[in-house]
């Protein structure tokens, strides 16, 4: 059976490490079908055959390759296990840096003092270089130990990572200096401080980078923190159900772990507490803050029968909730899973960076060796050639290149979750910025998806509100008869008519002899009178003269309204006009999309008149009406064939084929599950304005990724030639620019990685509207 798991990984430092982890899992662990590393989140998502292998075998293989896989423990929550593993890793980095800094700072002072002649005869003393070597040795073999271990394991697994470059560069400087001490002959200039400072600066950069990357993954931790650990389970008195009365009457509470809740359990949620799982309110009224899940600033009022979501905050009332979703079934778990999958995905633009990073280290080693050979041959001196070799190795570490894409995606996925926009994967996050055309469903997307009565009319009536002495009486009678006939029907239009009568304060009697003809209408006896309510052609087929209704019918249908015709005792009695109202702000949302340069097209199964009426009101110029579900997918393919990048926005089961066919499918939250599962983007709030937010987020993310890649490539293109000595003969330049010292190269390398991470974090403050 195929299984899928996402687990934290420790010990990764660059894109080559990510490649090594993926290669190790795919090649060394039988049963692993796919492995995808998210370097920014320091995790790996593995698809495997659970009958063949498991996480323990994966962890053993990665341990042999020099990396750690954080496995869940039965006695601790996964988040706690990962947090402890990260803390151990961070403490190890901190210890290594402290040792490196404690030895490197005196080395820096002594080395600079020697170079500037500050120590007089001390600098020429026999013991002075031995002191430098003694200070450099703990840095080389304690602070720098991980570079040797990971570098060797990386080479053994068939790749070369950043640790190889750091280990080579620092070892060349340290080994050359040690050889000068141990070998007979004239003693030259030693470079112990260079080797030590390279390692210490790299350690500092990785330490700062780890903390910055931790901030990038903060969205997941905030979401996970929403789930409370404890729930107050309500145990009704024996033999009594949940309708037995108030929560205090005949039952009792017990505190249990929230993870122990099951379907059908009743829980008590007090004011100020988080709801432990998804459920339905059975008793009580309150306002619930759903902002951290939906981004909606105002609390939602909840009453018996209303759904509530686990992790949201009950504000001011005591609720009894029946649990309907636990564990992976909850909305919170699904949001976390979608964000994790988006963060773990690899955007197509990252493939370029991955290919470059994969060949980068061997290429740099080759450039460094050529640089060394040329300068030794041209200058005839070993020491300057070695210094340039070390500078090239250190300055070219591809950390920034490997972090350019994943850090931006991690931050973007978290920002999207904060604004109620969930991307299923990184590919959708990238593709959304290229959309040119949006096909938008009408019912439930542009409209509320619930018909409402907007007008009543009968022969001779000039319309609602027209002056007539008995107009109100006639309307009341008509509503009473129609509501009575429709009250036995479950059709959405019938329910809308009944709801309108109820809102008008009209009571109706029970209908008799009720029959319903699907797709046509209903007939019943109400108050002893024969009532028909349905389509005009059906009334005509039933022998009713519909000519008195013609004028009103033409007017209502011209406005794009749905019309129910009414006959009482064999005579045409009136019309009921219904409309599916536009969602609040639908016109503004469409305008925002058009302002972004997107062509908006309505695609609906409704008739052309009704569709065009809604389109006019929301500002859409082009309509594809009367389109069946499979036809919607064909419409998508037709626009794609014309060279457009097509997005589909929908919410219903009939939208699923089109959502799956689109370049980017966008589902309205709260719609049909199959629509949400078919889409690559889910709008948690269920409002059309979220589409523009998704597009803006995608465009902002791609802009940041391109900036990151530019600076990563630009940095290496500029500094590698300088490190190799390309500017050595330009006398007008200061020496620090002409000959890039390895210590400065190490600092520049660290700064480049931090710049990329900081630029990605800047995305977190983006306003999406």
XYZ file of C-alpha atoms in Angstrom:
769
model
C 0.000 0.000 0.000
C 1.336 3.420 -0.948
C 1.858 5.829 1.948
C 3.055 9.404 2.193
C 4.891 11.053 5.076
C 6.546 14.412 5.681
C 9.347 14.379 8.260
C 11.918 16.932 9.446
C 15.545 16.487 8.364
C 18.590 17.728 10.269
C 22.087 18.382 8.967
C 21.215 19.965 5.599
C 23.187 23.062 4.652
C 22.636 23.703 0.940
C 20.862 22.613 -2.239
C 23.386 19.816 -2.774
C 22.433 18.439 0.639
C 18.791 18.379 -0.458
C 19.802 16.491 -3.611
C 21.856 14.039 -1.547
C 18.920 13.351 0.806
C 16.557 12.744 -2.106
C 19.084 10.514 -3.897
C 19.813 8.514 -0.747
C 16.155 7.801 -0.059
C 15.355 6.869 -3.653
C 18.434 4.700 -4.248
C 19.286 3.259 -0.858
C 15.826 2.512 0.562
C 13.843 -0.177 -1.303
C 10.189 0.727 -1.612
C 10.642 4.518 -1.797
C 8.882 5.805 -4.913
C 9.580 9.513 -4.562
C 11.316 11.906 -2.188
C 11.106 15.703 -2.273
C 13.125 17.908 0.063
C 12.008 21.349 1.193
C 15.323 22.974 2.116
C 13.738 26.081 3.599
C 11.462 24.070 5.893
C 14.186 21.419 6.382
C 11.833 18.548 5.703
C 11.368 15.720 3.228
C 8.144 14.323 1.806
C 8.408 10.634 0.914
C 6.033 8.388 -1.001
C 6.731 4.726 -0.271
C 5.290 1.232 -0.168
C 4.399 0.687 3.478
C 4.610 -3.113 3.014
C 8.253 -2.791 1.960
C 9.784 -0.058 4.076
C 9.083 2.567 6.730
C 10.434 5.728 8.330
C 12.919 3.747 10.486
C 14.675 2.358 7.399
C 14.724 5.849 5.862
C 16.260 7.286 9.036
C 18.984 4.607 9.046
C 19.893 5.279 5.413
C 20.047 9.045 5.964
C 22.143 8.594 9.111
C 24.735 6.694 7.068
C 24.693 9.581 4.579
C 25.294 12.152 7.319
C 21.790 13.468 7.917
C 19.148 12.975 10.574
C 15.481 12.108 10.069
C 13.271 13.178 12.983
C 10.847 10.339 13.687
C 7.688 10.835 15.768
C 7.734 9.423 19.302
C 4.668 7.755 20.837
C 5.112 9.732 24.052
C 5.292 13.175 22.418
C 3.485 15.243 19.829
C 5.217 15.465 16.413
C 5.704 19.211 16.822
C 7.405 18.659 20.207
C 9.687 15.964 18.767
C 10.770 18.197 15.913
C 11.216 21.182 18.236
C 13.542 19.172 20.481
C 15.559 17.913 17.487
C 15.910 21.453 16.159
C 16.986 22.669 19.582
C 19.680 19.995 19.782
C 20.905 20.927 16.316
C 20.887 24.626 17.177
C 22.742 24.004 20.451
C 25.407 22.076 18.539
C 25.777 24.947 16.078
C 26.007 27.424 18.937
C 28.721 25.411 20.731
C 30.742 25.100 17.541
C 30.433 28.822 16.897
C 31.397 29.757 20.470
C 34.551 27.636 20.269
C 35.330 29.054 16.855
C 34.796 32.648 17.956
C 36.756 32.191 21.212
C 39.804 31.024 19.265
C 39.386 33.059 16.080
C 39.143 36.494 17.689
C 42.589 36.218 19.376
C 43.911 34.768 16.107
C 42.549 37.760 14.211
C 44.172 40.214 16.653
C 47.504 38.370 16.603
C 47.490 37.938 12.823
C 46.653 41.589 12.130
C 49.171 42.739 14.717
C 51.835 40.652 13.015
C 50.910 41.969 9.552
C 50.962 45.603 10.722
C 54.149 45.177 12.792
C 52.466 45.924 16.117
C 54.210 43.180 18.078
C 57.792 44.021 17.187
C 60.201 41.135 17.775
C 57.412 38.884 19.067
C 56.115 38.359 15.562
C 59.505 36.929 14.538
C 59.850 34.701 17.597
C 60.000 30.938 17.119
C 56.975 30.351 19.311
C 54.641 32.911 17.666
C 53.436 30.812 14.694
C 53.079 27.823 17.034
C 50.719 29.941 19.166
C 48.669 30.739 16.067
C 48.550 27.045 15.158
C 47.473 26.077 18.686
C 44.567 28.537 18.541
C 43.564 27.424 15.039
C 43.536 23.668 15.746
C 40.342 23.549 17.925
C 38.566 25.630 15.298
C 39.701 23.359 12.488
C 38.821 20.035 14.094
C 35.974 20.901 16.497
C 34.130 23.879 15.049
C 34.853 22.581 11.547
C 34.281 18.875 12.256
C 30.818 18.825 10.707
C 32.213 20.132 7.418
C 34.555 17.156 7.220
C 31.890 14.633 8.203
C 29.173 15.965 5.914
C 31.589 16.689 3.102
C 32.992 13.142 3.142
C 29.530 11.561 3.305
C 28.377 13.825 0.512
C 31.252 12.676 -1.720
C 30.624 9.060 -0.777
C 26.970 9.388 -1.818
C 27.980 10.703 -5.229
C 27.562 14.461 -4.803
C 29.561 17.424 -3.568
C 27.968 19.985 -1.257
C 28.918 23.244 0.411
C 30.804 21.401 3.165
C 33.238 20.084 0.544
C 34.161 23.635 -0.471
C 34.529 24.873 3.119
C 36.529 21.814 4.166
C 38.828 22.078 1.142
C 39.381 25.811 1.529
C 40.095 25.783 5.239
C 42.204 22.592 5.067
C 44.420 24.020 2.335
C 45.124 27.134 4.431
C 45.612 25.150 7.662
C 47.614 22.331 6.031
C 49.939 24.723 4.215
C 50.621 26.639 7.447
C 51.188 23.434 9.420
C 53.599 22.187 6.781
C 55.632 25.392 7.132
C 55.910 24.714 10.868
C 56.857 21.060 10.598
C 59.045 20.893 7.505
C 62.671 22.029 7.621
C 63.789 25.104 5.755
C 62.956 28.806 5.857
C 59.598 29.484 7.489
C 57.204 31.544 5.380
C 53.985 33.364 6.201
C 51.417 31.148 7.938
C 47.632 31.406 7.331
C 46.213 29.830 10.481
C 43.963 32.837 11.113
C 42.581 32.535 7.560
C 41.569 28.901 8.052
C 39.995 29.596 11.454
C 38.087 32.690 10.377
C 36.682 30.911 7.308
C 35.119 28.237 9.514
C 33.935 30.691 12.165
C 32.317 33.065 9.691
C 30.612 30.184 7.897
C 29.362 28.969 11.292
C 28.026 32.421 12.115
C 26.272 32.653 8.778
C 24.648 29.224 9.178
C 23.573 30.087 12.721
C 21.877 33.293 11.601
C 20.430 31.543 8.567
C 18.942 28.760 10.715
C 17.174 31.316 12.873
C 15.920 33.238 9.844
C 14.651 30.056 8.189
C 12.864 29.224 11.427
C 10.934 32.465 11.027
C 10.041 31.458 7.469
C 8.280 28.317 8.753
C 6.473 30.159 11.557
C 3.103 29.944 9.745
C 2.938 26.175 10.194
C 3.837 26.430 13.870
C 1.153 29.074 14.427
C -1.449 26.875 12.744
C -0.425 23.826 14.766
C -0.591 25.880 17.962
C -4.292 26.559 17.306
C -5.274 23.026 18.245
C -5.917 22.773 22.012
C -4.470 19.809 23.866
C -7.433 19.246 26.229
C -11.191 19.029 25.736
C -14.095 19.020 28.216
C -16.064 15.979 27.115
C -19.719 15.924 28.233
C -21.089 12.638 29.478
C -24.922 12.701 29.537
C -26.755 10.902 32.347
C -27.496 7.239 31.681
C -30.319 6.729 29.255
C -30.453 10.377 28.200
C -29.306 11.790 24.891
C -27.893 15.148 24.112
C -31.397 16.633 24.047
C -31.908 15.836 27.717
C -31.746 19.470 28.719
C -29.207 22.059 29.796
C -25.582 20.979 29.997
C -25.700 21.127 33.802
C -28.733 18.817 34.103
C -28.044 15.153 34.682
C -24.579 14.811 33.146
C -20.968 15.586 33.931
C -17.771 16.812 32.317
C -14.430 15.028 32.075
C -11.169 16.466 30.766
C -9.629 14.306 28.029
C -6.848 14.828 25.459
C -8.308 16.470 22.375
C -6.727 13.688 20.301
C -8.966 11.174 22.115
C -12.221 12.713 20.843
C -14.362 10.659 18.476
C -17.302 11.303 16.144
C -20.479 12.001 18.077
C -18.751 13.051 21.306
C -20.200 16.096 23.054
C -17.822 18.744 24.376
C -18.331 21.856 26.467
C -16.502 24.974 25.267
C -16.367 27.849 27.737
C -15.842 31.520 26.841
C -12.242 32.209 25.875
C -11.437 28.564 25.068
C -10.506 27.089 21.720
C -12.899 24.608 20.141
C -11.070 21.250 20.252
C -12.304 19.787 16.928
C -14.790 20.376 14.120
C -18.420 20.035 15.138
C -21.982 21.299 15.238
C -23.417 23.466 18.013
C -26.121 21.613 19.924
C -26.724 24.085 22.766
C -25.805 27.688 23.463
C -25.203 30.882 21.544
C -21.902 32.679 21.146
C -19.593 34.576 18.835
C -16.598 32.593 17.567
C -13.356 34.203 16.404
C -12.340 32.350 13.214
C -9.800 34.971 12.147
C -6.659 32.852 12.423
C -8.178 30.299 10.051
C -10.126 32.503 7.652
C -8.501 35.900 8.061
C -11.949 37.369 8.746
C -11.600 40.101 11.392
C -15.180 39.939 12.743
C -16.352 37.022 14.898
C -19.066 34.749 13.516
C -22.309 34.308 15.479
C -23.046 30.677 16.309
C -26.356 29.114 17.370
C -27.655 25.542 17.590
C -27.213 23.816 14.233
C -24.255 25.978 13.142
C -20.927 24.390 12.250
C -17.780 25.303 14.173
C -14.151 24.658 13.332
C -11.512 23.222 15.637
C -8.891 25.741 16.760
C -11.222 28.755 16.633
C -11.920 30.750 19.800
C -15.275 30.795 21.566
C -15.664 34.370 22.767
C -18.618 35.057 25.025
C -21.020 32.137 25.426
C -20.994 28.566 26.701
C -21.407 26.037 23.890
C -22.166 22.357 23.767
C -20.688 20.981 20.537
C -21.156 17.595 18.890
C -17.880 16.483 17.286
C -18.111 15.718 13.555
C -14.456 15.804 12.505
C -11.298 14.696 14.309
C -7.623 14.225 13.498
C -6.783 14.519 9.812
C -10.486 15.164 8.975
C -10.573 18.622 10.565
C -10.452 21.863 8.636
C -7.336 22.884 10.597
C -5.548 19.628 9.737
C -6.443 20.057 6.084
C -5.159 23.628 6.055
C -1.906 22.559 7.730
C -1.549 19.711 5.237
C -2.133 22.000 2.260
C 0.390 24.560 3.535
C 2.970 21.825 4.190
C 2.440 20.331 0.746
C 2.776 23.761 -0.864
C 5.958 24.447 1.079
C 7.392 21.019 0.270
C 6.652 21.308 -3.439
C 9.237 22.315 -5.973
C 8.265 25.112 -8.316
C 9.322 24.721 -11.961
C 11.616 27.750 -11.646
C 13.512 25.907 -8.907
C 14.564 23.218 -11.363
C 16.954 25.702 -12.969
C 18.551 26.450 -9.602
C 18.722 22.737 -8.773
C 20.445 21.883 -12.064
C 22.952 24.691 -11.613
C 23.636 23.796 -7.970
C 24.130 20.145 -8.917
C 27.072 20.918 -11.192
C 28.261 24.012 -9.339
C 30.562 22.450 -6.720
C 32.593 20.296 -9.146
C 32.847 23.275 -11.470
C 34.119 25.536 -8.686
C 36.705 22.971 -7.597
C 37.920 22.885 -11.183
C 38.073 26.707 -11.369
C 39.958 26.808 -8.041
C 42.544 24.277 -9.246
C 43.033 26.159 -12.526
C 43.404 29.411 -10.568
C 45.983 27.815 -8.286
C 47.968 26.364 -11.212
C 47.968 29.591 -13.217
C 49.075 31.824 -10.338
C 51.776 29.390 -9.236
C 53.029 29.140 -12.808
C 52.834 32.895 -13.491
C 54.064 34.159 -10.131
C 56.342 31.339 -9.147
C 55.203 31.529 -5.499
C 53.115 28.897 -3.757
C 51.564 31.024 -0.987
C 49.686 33.621 -3.150
C 48.409 30.831 -5.395
C 47.080 28.939 -2.367
C 45.385 32.076 -1.005
C 43.504 32.538 -4.275
C 42.554 28.858 -4.397
C 41.081 29.150 -0.906
C 39.262 32.392 -1.775
C 37.612 30.831 -4.844
C 36.512 27.752 -2.912
C 34.997 29.765 -0.077
C 33.343 32.594 -1.989
C 31.515 30.225 -4.352
C 29.510 28.221 -1.789
C 26.073 27.894 -3.432
C 23.970 28.457 -0.300
C 22.201 31.519 -1.656
C 21.374 29.713 -4.891
C 19.829 26.787 -3.035
C 17.775 29.017 -0.731
C 16.497 31.439 -3.389
C 13.307 29.555 -4.273
C 12.320 27.453 -1.222
C 12.540 30.286 1.309
C 10.222 32.440 -0.789
C 7.742 29.568 -1.236
C 7.688 28.807 2.494
C 6.995 32.438 3.361
C 4.395 32.765 0.592
C 2.501 29.648 1.675
C 2.372 30.980 5.227
C 1.235 34.420 4.072
C -1.464 32.837 1.919
C -2.741 30.803 4.862
C -2.897 33.988 6.925
C -5.129 35.578 4.269
C -7.285 32.491 3.699
C -5.592 31.474 0.414
C -4.285 27.899 0.368
C -2.088 26.662 -2.473
C -1.987 22.879 -2.855
C 1.541 22.892 -4.281
C 4.382 25.146 -5.374
C 3.606 24.576 -9.051
C 0.201 26.247 -8.625
C 1.816 29.113 -6.725
C 4.096 29.717 -9.694
C 1.550 29.148 -12.476
C -0.980 31.556 -10.958
C 1.195 34.560 -11.827
C 0.970 33.654 -15.541
C -2.845 33.457 -15.704
C -4.384 35.494 -18.520
C -8.002 34.293 -18.433
C -10.353 33.445 -15.569
C -13.476 31.363 -16.166
C -15.846 32.075 -13.267
C -18.842 29.965 -12.336
C -22.060 31.878 -11.602
C -24.085 29.991 -9.016
C -22.394 29.883 -5.626
C -19.331 31.755 -6.878
C -20.510 35.098 -8.218
C -23.864 34.589 -6.531
C -24.877 33.266 -3.122
C -26.108 30.000 -4.608
C -29.474 30.412 -2.873
C -32.513 31.764 -4.783
C -34.599 34.481 -3.132
C -37.994 35.947 -4.026
C -37.580 39.469 -5.400
C -41.095 40.226 -6.725
C -44.750 39.088 -6.747
C -47.237 39.996 -9.474
C -50.695 38.977 -10.699
C -52.816 39.999 -13.724
C -53.616 43.682 -13.763
C -51.029 44.493 -11.095
C -48.524 47.131 -12.060
C -45.969 45.562 -9.795
C -45.217 45.467 -6.109
C -46.208 48.712 -4.446
C -48.634 49.766 -7.203
C -51.625 51.714 -5.820
C -54.695 49.486 -5.405
C -57.206 49.389 -2.571
C -57.026 45.642 -2.149
C -53.463 45.036 -3.357
C -52.144 43.965 0.031
C -55.071 41.641 0.634
C -54.682 39.987 -2.743
C -50.947 39.600 -2.238
C -51.440 38.100 1.213
C -53.944 35.566 -0.163
C -51.685 34.657 -3.076
C -48.674 34.164 -0.783
C -50.748 32.040 1.584
C -51.936 29.716 -1.190
C -48.555 29.415 -2.947
C -46.619 28.915 0.288
C -49.085 26.232 1.305
C -48.620 24.385 -1.992
C -44.818 24.745 -2.017
C -44.371 23.849 1.663
C -44.457 20.138 0.832
C -41.650 20.454 -1.751
C -37.895 20.264 -1.126
C -36.979 22.108 -4.336
C -34.707 25.173 -3.726
C -37.215 27.459 -5.496
C -40.043 26.112 -3.328
C -38.023 26.699 -0.175
C -37.328 30.260 -1.308
C -41.051 30.941 -1.765
C -41.865 29.509 1.669
C -39.073 31.568 3.258
C -40.393 34.765 1.610
C -43.897 34.108 2.966
C -42.494 33.464 6.434
C -40.512 36.725 6.347
C -43.705 38.563 5.316
C -45.508 37.150 8.348
C -47.879 35.001 6.275
C -49.152 31.731 7.741
C -50.304 28.874 5.523
C -52.361 25.720 6.009
C -51.265 22.164 5.287
C -51.654 21.218 1.612
C -53.716 18.230 0.469
C -53.501 16.065 -2.645
C -49.917 17.286 -3.211
C -48.087 16.100 -6.319
C -44.811 17.285 -7.834
C -43.789 16.998 -11.478
C -39.953 17.155 -11.618
C -38.658 20.069 -13.636
C -42.164 21.509 -14.102
C -43.978 22.369 -10.882
C -46.341 21.298 -8.085
C -50.082 21.045 -7.618
C -52.023 20.852 -4.342
C -55.289 21.715 -2.668
C -54.893 24.579 -0.175
C -57.853 25.943 1.793
C -60.091 23.950 -0.568
C -58.682 25.682 -3.645
C -56.723 23.981 -6.441
C -53.278 25.577 -6.741
C -50.675 25.043 -9.469
C -47.195 26.602 -9.230
C -44.492 26.003 -11.825
C -43.233 26.795 -15.290
C -45.524 28.731 -17.658
C -45.496 26.022 -20.399
C -46.561 23.446 -17.815
C -49.525 25.603 -16.770
C -50.471 25.973 -20.446
C -50.236 22.190 -20.925
C -52.534 21.856 -17.895
C -55.253 23.880 -19.666
C -54.551 27.247 -18.042
C -54.842 30.398 -20.154
C -51.459 32.047 -19.530
C -52.032 35.086 -21.761
C -52.744 37.391 -18.757
C -49.238 36.566 -17.461
C -47.398 37.342 -20.719
C -46.457 40.965 -20.005
C -45.151 40.293 -16.511
C -43.324 37.165 -17.671
C -41.557 39.071 -20.456
C -40.502 41.816 -18.045
C -39.160 39.437 -15.393
C -37.346 37.197 -17.847
C -35.903 40.271 -19.550
C -34.313 41.113 -16.230
C -32.832 37.625 -16.059
C -35.097 36.452 -13.239
C -36.427 32.943 -12.685
C -40.240 32.902 -12.779
C -42.843 30.646 -11.115
C -46.343 30.993 -12.592
C -49.375 30.460 -10.344
C -52.888 29.299 -11.153
C -55.767 29.069 -8.683
C -58.974 27.164 -9.466
C -58.068 26.881 -13.150
C -57.262 30.575 -13.734
C -53.898 32.366 -13.996
C -53.376 34.102 -10.663
C -49.902 35.589 -10.670
C -46.135 35.309 -10.915
C -43.309 34.924 -8.445
C -39.905 36.222 -9.592
C -36.760 34.813 -7.995
C -33.098 35.618 -8.323
C -29.850 34.243 -7.011
C -28.357 37.382 -5.511
C -24.772 38.343 -6.180
C -22.329 37.779 -3.366
C -21.545 40.993 -1.478
C -18.560 42.662 -3.141
C -18.694 40.459 -6.271
C -18.553 43.488 -8.565
C -15.544 44.881 -6.686
C -13.791 41.512 -6.843
C -14.324 41.277 -10.607
C -13.051 44.837 -11.042
C -9.929 43.966 -9.024
C -9.250 40.971 -11.275
C -9.667 43.060 -14.404
C -7.343 45.677 -12.945
C -4.736 42.925 -12.650
C -5.023 42.459 -16.428
C -7.102 39.263 -16.368
C -9.919 38.593 -18.813
C -12.970 37.481 -16.803
C -15.537 35.178 -18.436
C -18.669 33.750 -16.821
C -19.286 30.053 -17.540
C -22.616 28.704 -16.276
C -25.254 26.095 -16.877
C -27.985 28.719 -16.447
C -29.882 30.272 -19.351
C -28.328 33.122 -21.290
C -30.743 35.835 -20.091
C -30.235 35.079 -16.398
C -26.487 34.773 -16.870
C -26.182 38.037 -18.785
C -28.229 39.874 -16.153
C -25.826 38.773 -13.402
C -22.816 39.454 -15.640
C -23.963 43.036 -16.258
C -24.368 43.693 -12.551
C -20.907 42.383 -11.617
C -19.075 43.863 -14.617
C -18.342 40.776 -16.747
C -18.628 41.369 -20.481
C -18.401 37.813 -21.836
C -20.740 34.938 -20.952
C -20.751 31.233 -21.824
C -24.255 30.066 -20.823
C -26.073 26.752 -20.885
C -22.826 24.819 -20.391
C -23.120 21.342 -18.883
C -20.461 20.050 -16.398
C -18.453 18.133 -19.003
C -18.898 21.063 -21.327
C -17.143 23.353 -18.830
C -13.982 21.260 -19.135
C -14.277 21.521 -22.924
C -14.553 25.316 -22.647
C -11.344 25.332 -20.584
C -9.519 23.295 -23.224
C -10.830 25.544 -25.993
C -9.372 28.651 -24.359
C -6.114 26.825 -23.587
C -5.854 25.809 -27.246
C -5.957 29.480 -28.182
C -2.766 30.054 -26.195
C -4.254 31.401 -22.969
C -3.270 30.378 -19.447
C -6.642 29.575 -17.922
C -7.820 29.634 -14.333
C -11.237 28.379 -13.209
C -13.111 29.631 -10.142
C -15.959 27.458 -8.886
C -17.577 25.796 -5.902
C -19.905 23.020 -7.022
C -19.684 19.378 -8.011
C -20.403 20.430 -11.591
C -17.269 22.620 -11.531
C -14.895 19.759 -10.609
C -14.040 18.689 -14.199
C -13.242 22.264 -15.192
C -11.200 22.881 -12.024
C -9.135 19.782 -12.739
C -8.626 20.756 -16.409
C -7.557 24.333 -15.719
C -3.968 25.511 -15.464
C -4.958 26.697 -11.983
C -8.229 25.592 -10.380
C -9.518 27.859 -7.599
C -12.227 26.507 -5.280
C -14.402 28.583 -3.009
C -14.098 27.373 0.584
C -17.318 25.895 1.900
C -18.203 24.501 -1.527
C -18.483 20.849 -2.488
C -15.640 18.662 -1.239
C -15.020 17.302 -4.722
C -14.542 20.857 -6.009
C -12.034 21.655 -3.273
C -10.167 18.388 -3.923
C -10.071 19.080 -7.679
C -8.639 22.572 -7.238
C -5.067 23.668 -6.664
C -6.059 26.776 -4.719
C -8.686 26.918 -1.977
C -10.184 30.175 -0.715
C -10.955 29.489 2.940
C -13.185 32.529 3.363
C -15.293 31.534 0.361
C -15.281 35.027 -1.123
C -14.389 36.024 -4.653
C -11.993 38.732 -3.453
C -9.635 35.904 -2.458
C -8.921 35.198 -6.146
C -7.212 38.567 -6.560
C -5.287 37.925 -3.339
C -4.052 34.619 -4.755
C -2.923 36.271 -7.995
C -1.167 39.105 -6.151
C 0.562 36.612 -3.846
C 1.757 34.534 -6.785
C 3.096 37.589 -8.616
C 4.823 38.923 -5.507
C 6.364 35.506 -4.800
C 7.717 35.129 -8.329
C 9.156 38.630 -8.164
C 10.995 37.754 -4.932
C 12.246 34.432 -6.354
C 13.592 36.159 -9.454
C 15.286 38.788 -7.279
C 16.823 36.041 -5.149
C 18.093 34.106 -8.158
C 19.465 37.276 -9.727
C 21.451 38.198 -6.634
C 22.657 34.628 -6.112
C 23.924 34.359 -9.696
C 25.178 37.966 -9.789
C 27.106 37.458 -6.563
C 28.950 34.402 -7.871
C 29.529 35.841 -11.333
C 31.109 38.956 -9.818
C 33.084 37.553 -6.898
C 34.516 34.334 -8.329
C 36.669 36.195 -10.908
C 37.764 38.671 -8.205
C 38.685 35.822 -5.886
C 40.636 34.240 -8.748
C 42.684 37.446 -9.112
C 41.126 38.954 -12.235
C 41.599 42.502 -10.845
C 45.128 41.953 -9.477
C 46.762 44.219 -12.042
C 44.312 47.127 -11.619
C 46.480 49.372 -9.491
C 43.770 52.030 -9.059
C 41.705 49.664 -6.960
C 42.353 49.188 -3.253
C 44.161 45.947 -2.365
C 41.054 44.552 -0.620
C 39.230 44.614 -3.989
C 42.177 43.592 -6.182
C 42.920 40.479 -4.138
C 39.888 39.133 -2.284
C 41.196 37.688 0.972
C 39.656 34.312 1.959
C 38.383 35.782 5.228
C 36.461 38.444 3.345
C 35.241 35.763 0.928
C 33.802 33.780 3.845
C 32.027 36.873 5.140
C 30.668 37.682 1.687
C 29.370 34.125 1.292
C 27.478 34.335 4.579
C 26.072 37.754 3.699
C 24.771 36.469 0.341
C 22.746 33.697 2.023
C 21.359 36.065 4.634
C 20.404 38.554 1.917
C 18.356 35.928 0.101
C 16.596 34.796 3.294
C 15.930 38.379 4.384
C 14.500 39.244 0.966
C 12.150 36.257 1.206
C 11.066 37.232 4.725
C 10.199 40.672 3.373
C 7.438 38.920 1.416
C 5.727 38.143 4.735
C 4.773 41.805 5.128
C 3.148 42.051 1.702
C -0.370 43.518 1.641
C -2.637 41.344 -0.517
C -5.686 43.602 -0.337
